[in-house]
């Protein structure tokens, strides 16, 4: 009898232990599943966020590239003989137009512009600054105030005289 | 009893619970069934519509072109470049009230409201989804218009916030140097297709492919995925011409054409060592940025597309063929006799008697008789062989479109006097590029020069590719080429090309003056010339060969020495220092010419007929030789309008469209008709 009672008690304890084990396993599995869902959700939204940032950066590169081309074009147009003639006639209406391109106009293109663009992009590669702006830096024609001071005109006149 | 009572109480409670349970189950069953039915309906019957709507909401597919490749000069300066711009277009299918929308759009964009309304209405009727409103505007204008077009309450994923309006990506071609080298660079149209010059000939490399970009947006309109179709990017082209050289050549040419009051002009500068064309200029020119305003004739690159009779510059080839056959040496003499020679009943005359002179002197004074005598010794076949070897009658192979081959007839089609005529530059049609290439070959010690204008092509992320140089072919021996250069030098020192003497450099060259062909009279017109000068510097080891051709000079010295040689001088004196060529000649501040030897003299009244017949380089335009001898050479003689020559017309057959000038079609049938 004693043995049977002992066995019954042991079995009850085992059942209880098994149930706790089951609960524990279920809890662990639930935690794992929930954690998995949570992490995958986080990954999903993170990748979504990175995609958006990536796209913004790509657009930024495109815009910078466009701006770089525009600036190169503006510089070349400003250096072109026709534009120089117009500038001279605007600044010194009485002076005759130059007959040759200034030597500086035929210097090979320096690569500094490229470096600046690369830097501008790399600085924003960390993804923290999602928004950006391009500063339009095209050459601006001398304003009236500059013309009034006659500094550029004097400089050009001096160069021509030399 | 108690049990019975409790049973009585329990029974209805269970039933109520059961009933409630069944009600809830039933409700959920019906709800689930409803949802299922709805889902089935959505998935089966409305799936296509829903999918389309979802994709439309989420995805944008945009077609755009890759930016057209850039054309650079030899120093890396962009001569033609494309930039991104945008075009504002309307999708009328999205607009409910077209008239009202058109009115609003027109007010902001400052376009014609009635026209826009008409366009949108027609497009909506035809279900067209693209009606351009404003084409090719830059980013600043785009930003300004987006601000102006924003309507409260309209929420769109893209700008502007105006229902039915969208931006499409586009590109605009710019030529920062305007008219500079316009005929060489050419132009492209709105469809990004080259229509002239390098833009046309290299369109396969420059043309940007059309790409599709699929963009996916989230509910806030943010782009989270962009898939771009992978297509090969267009390549860039670097030319051999330099902007600085080109500008200097164009300036000098323009000045020369204006000084001569000429119709037009062209000039080419070429490096004889490698055939690189440093500059190729035509005047008048056009601005490719405003191609619609350009005069059609000015778009033509006459340097390669127009044929003319070269006149006396061809004598170099005649003497070259003879020297190559060892028919003379520089110390030999040749007798011009009384200055007249008759070949096949056709008398040819010199403009002035030279007598018994050395070959260099005969060449320097541009004696027709001596050149013809020399050509007759060379013979038809050898002369023709030399012409073809020098590249006359075939394309030079320069990478420009619509190059003409010129006109060189086979010996079997020659007349009795053809050899004589061709030896002095008639009955042959050449382009300025062929002529300068022939002179460059002599400058290159007799090895044929293949002119090229493309230095290299470069595709993105690839190494630049240089065009393959053709195999070197020797046309003249080194000794013959050296002697010919000495003869050219003599022309500049003592002959007809004195105005081509350079300050600080030695130079050599040959003048040429040819009558133009008149298609109306089917004969050459002695009142219109094509004057040219082709020279090289330094004379001993030429670094540059320059051809200058002036079409119909009307003022000043109208022959090659008077109109074209000063242009050569102006060009060479600017180019040589820039090319880094060390000075090797005396300083010549002023033109040191004390005796001018014109190629063209005013004929005596009794001699008019014979002049008209002999043809070469004679005109009534020049003042009397004696008078000119007394004048300083740098003073331009007053323009003398030539008198109309009475019949008979000059008997010399023309080579091509020499009359009507450069650019007109040559009437080949003229060759088959003996005058």
PDB file of N, CA and C in Angstrom, chain B residues 244-275:
ATOM      1  N   UNK B 244      40.667  77.239 -77.968  1.00  0.00           N
ATOM      2  CA  UNK B 244      41.508  78.420 -78.125  1.00  0.00           C
ATOM      3  C   UNK B 244      42.003  78.559 -79.567  1.00  0.00           C
ATOM      4  N   UNK B 245      42.486  77.451 -80.134  1.00  0.00           N
ATOM      5  CA  UNK B 245      42.941  77.486 -81.530  1.00  0.00           C
ATOM      6  C   UNK B 245      41.780  77.885 -82.443  1.00  0.00           C
ATOM      7  N   UNK B 246      40.665  77.245 -82.185  1.00  0.00           N
ATOM      8  CA  UNK B 246      39.498  77.473 -83.031  1.00  0.00           C
ATOM      9  C   UNK B 246      39.080  78.944 -83.005  1.00  0.00           C
ATOM     10  N   UNK B 247      39.101  79.503 -81.806  1.00  0.00           N
ATOM     11  CA  UNK B 247      38.703  80.912 -81.684  1.00  0.00           C
ATOM     12  C   UNK B 247      39.647  81.816 -82.464  1.00  0.00           C
ATOM     13  N   UNK B 248      40.929  81.540 -82.344  1.00  0.00           N
ATOM     14  CA  UNK B 248      41.920  82.377 -83.031  1.00  0.00           C
ATOM     15  C   UNK B 248      41.771  82.256 -84.548  1.00  0.00           C
ATOM     16  N   UNK B 249      41.572  81.042 -85.004  1.00  0.00           N
ATOM     17  CA  UNK B 249      41.401  80.832 -86.445  1.00  0.00           C
ATOM     18  C   UNK B 249      40.128  81.531 -86.931  1.00  0.00           C
ATOM     19  N   UNK B 250      39.068  81.395 -86.171  1.00  0.00           N
ATOM     20  CA  UNK B 250      37.800  82.015 -86.585  1.00  0.00           C
ATOM     21  C   UNK B 250      37.912  83.537 -86.598  1.00  0.00           C
ATOM     22  N   UNK B 251      38.584  84.068 -85.603  1.00  0.00           N
ATOM     23  CA  UNK B 251      38.750  85.523 -85.552  1.00  0.00           C
ATOM     24  C   UNK B 251      39.516  86.026 -86.766  1.00  0.00           C
ATOM     25  N   UNK B 252      40.638  85.350 -87.069  1.00  0.00           N
ATOM     26  CA  UNK B 252      41.466  85.759 -88.199  1.00  0.00           C
ATOM     27  C   UNK B 252      40.705  85.610 -89.509  1.00  0.00           C
ATOM     28  N   UNK B 253      39.961  84.514 -89.624  1.00  0.00           N
ATOM     29  CA  UNK B 253      39.197  84.278 -90.852  1.00  0.00           C
ATOM     30  C   UNK B 253      38.110  85.337 -91.026  1.00  0.00           C
ATOM     31  N   UNK B 254      37.409  85.622 -89.955  1.00  0.00           N
ATOM     32  CA  UNK B 254      36.345  86.631 -90.026  1.00  0.00           C
ATOM     33  C   UNK B 254      36.916  87.977 -90.471  1.00  0.00           C
ATOM     34  N   UNK B 255      38.049  88.306 -89.871  1.00  0.00           N
ATOM     35  CA  UNK B 255      38.690  89.581 -90.225  1.00  0.00           C
ATOM     36  C   UNK B 255      39.104  89.582 -91.692  1.00  0.00           C
ATOM     37  N   UNK B 256      39.653  88.446 -92.134  1.00  0.00           N
ATOM     38  CA  UNK B 256      40.097  88.341 -93.523  1.00  0.00           C
ATOM     39  C   UNK B 256      38.933  88.453 -94.497  1.00  0.00           C
ATOM     40  N   UNK B 257      37.832  87.793 -94.180  1.00  0.00           N
ATOM     41  CA  UNK B 257      36.661  87.837 -95.061  1.00  0.00           C
ATOM     42  C   UNK B 257      36.104  89.256 -95.108  1.00  0.00           C
ATOM     43  N   UNK B 258      36.084  89.907 -93.954  1.00  0.00           N
ATOM     44  CA  UNK B 258      35.574  91.286 -93.916  1.00  0.00           C
ATOM     45  C   UNK B 258      36.500  92.239 -94.671  1.00  0.00           C
ATOM     46  N   UNK B 259      37.801  92.048 -94.492  1.00  0.00           N
ATOM     47  CA  UNK B 259      38.757  92.911 -95.191  1.00  0.00           C
ATOM     48  C   UNK B 259      38.630  92.773 -96.706  1.00  0.00           C
ATOM     49  N   UNK B 260      38.378  91.549 -97.156  1.00  0.00           N
ATOM     50  CA  UNK B 260      38.280  91.303 -98.593  1.00  0.00           C
ATOM     51  C   UNK B 260      36.863  91.525 -99.105  1.00  0.00           C
ATOM     52  N   UNK B 261      35.972  91.857 -98.207  1.00  0.00           N
ATOM     53  CA  UNK B 261      34.561  92.009 -98.571  1.00  0.00           C
ATOM     54  C   UNK B 261      34.094  90.772 -99.336  1.00  0.00           C
ATOM     55  N   UNK B 262      34.499  89.613 -98.811  1.00  0.00           N
ATOM     56  CA  UNK B 262      34.239  88.356 -99.508  1.00  0.00           C
ATOM     57  C   UNK B 262      32.886  87.784 -99.102  1.00  0.00           C
ATOM     58  N   UNK B 263      32.471  86.800 -99.870  1.00  0.00           N
ATOM     59  CA  UNK B 263      31.190  86.146 -99.614  1.00  0.00           C
ATOM     60  C   UNK B 263      31.289  85.237 -98.394  1.00  0.00           C
ATOM     61  N   UNK B 264      32.353  84.466 -98.354  1.00  0.00           N
ATOM     62  CA  UNK B 264      32.551  83.552 -97.232  1.00  0.00           C
ATOM     63  C   UNK B 264      34.010  83.132 -97.188  1.00  0.00           C
ATOM     64  N   UNK B 265      34.332  82.319 -96.204  1.00  0.00           N
ATOM     65  CA  UNK B 265      35.708  81.841 -96.089  1.00  0.00           C
ATOM     66  C   UNK B 265      35.776  80.595 -95.239  1.00  0.00           C
ATOM     67  N   UNK B 266      36.864  79.893 -95.375  1.00  0.00           N
ATOM     68  CA  UNK B 266      37.077  78.724 -94.510  1.00  0.00           C
ATOM     69  C   UNK B 266      38.569  78.579 -94.235  1.00  0.00           C
ATOM     70  N   UNK B 267      38.857  77.996 -93.116  1.00  0.00           N
ATOM     71  CA  UNK B 267      40.258  77.806 -92.720  1.00  0.00           C
ATOM     72  C   UNK B 267      40.384  76.515 -91.932  1.00  0.00           C
ATOM     73  N   UNK B 268      41.495  75.849 -92.159  1.00  0.00           N
ATOM     74  CA  UNK B 268      41.770  74.598 -91.441  1.00  0.00           C
ATOM     75  C   UNK B 268      43.205  74.645 -90.948  1.00  0.00           C
ATOM     76  N   UNK B 269      43.390  74.260 -89.708  1.00  0.00           N
ATOM     77  CA  UNK B 269      44.751  74.092 -89.172  1.00  0.00           C
ATOM     78  C   UNK B 269      44.906  72.633 -88.769  1.00  0.00           C
ATOM     79  N   UNK B 270      45.985  72.027 -89.232  1.00  0.00           N
ATOM     80  CA  UNK B 270      46.167  70.592 -88.990  1.00  0.00           C
ATOM     81  C   UNK B 270      47.594  70.332 -88.525  1.00  0.00           C
ATOM     82  N   UNK B 271      47.717  69.360 -87.644  1.00  0.00           N
ATOM     83  CA  UNK B 271      49.043  68.940 -87.197  1.00  0.00           C
ATOM     84  C   UNK B 271      49.554  67.880 -88.175  1.00  0.00           C
ATOM     85  N   UNK B 272      50.613  68.185 -88.938  1.00  0.00           N
ATOM     86  CA  UNK B 272      51.043  67.230 -89.968  1.00  0.00           C
ATOM     87  C   UNK B 272      51.667  65.959 -89.401  1.00  0.00           C
ATOM     88  N   UNK B 273      52.065  65.992 -88.150  1.00  0.00           N
ATOM     89  CA  UNK B 273      52.725  64.809 -87.574  1.00  0.00           C
ATOM     90  C   UNK B 273      51.731  63.669 -87.333  1.00  0.00           C
ATOM     91  N   UNK B 274      50.525  64.037 -86.918  1.00  0.00           N
ATOM     92  CA  UNK B 274      49.565  62.978 -86.589  1.00  0.00           C
ATOM     93  C   UNK B 274      48.199  63.168 -87.240  1.00  0.00           C
ATOM     94  N   UNK B 275      48.045  64.201 -88.022  1.00  0.00           N
ATOM     95  CA  UNK B 275      46.776  64.405 -88.738  1.00  0.00           C
ATOM     96  C   UNK B 275      45.672  64.998 -87.896  1.00  0.00           C
TER      97      UNK B 275
END
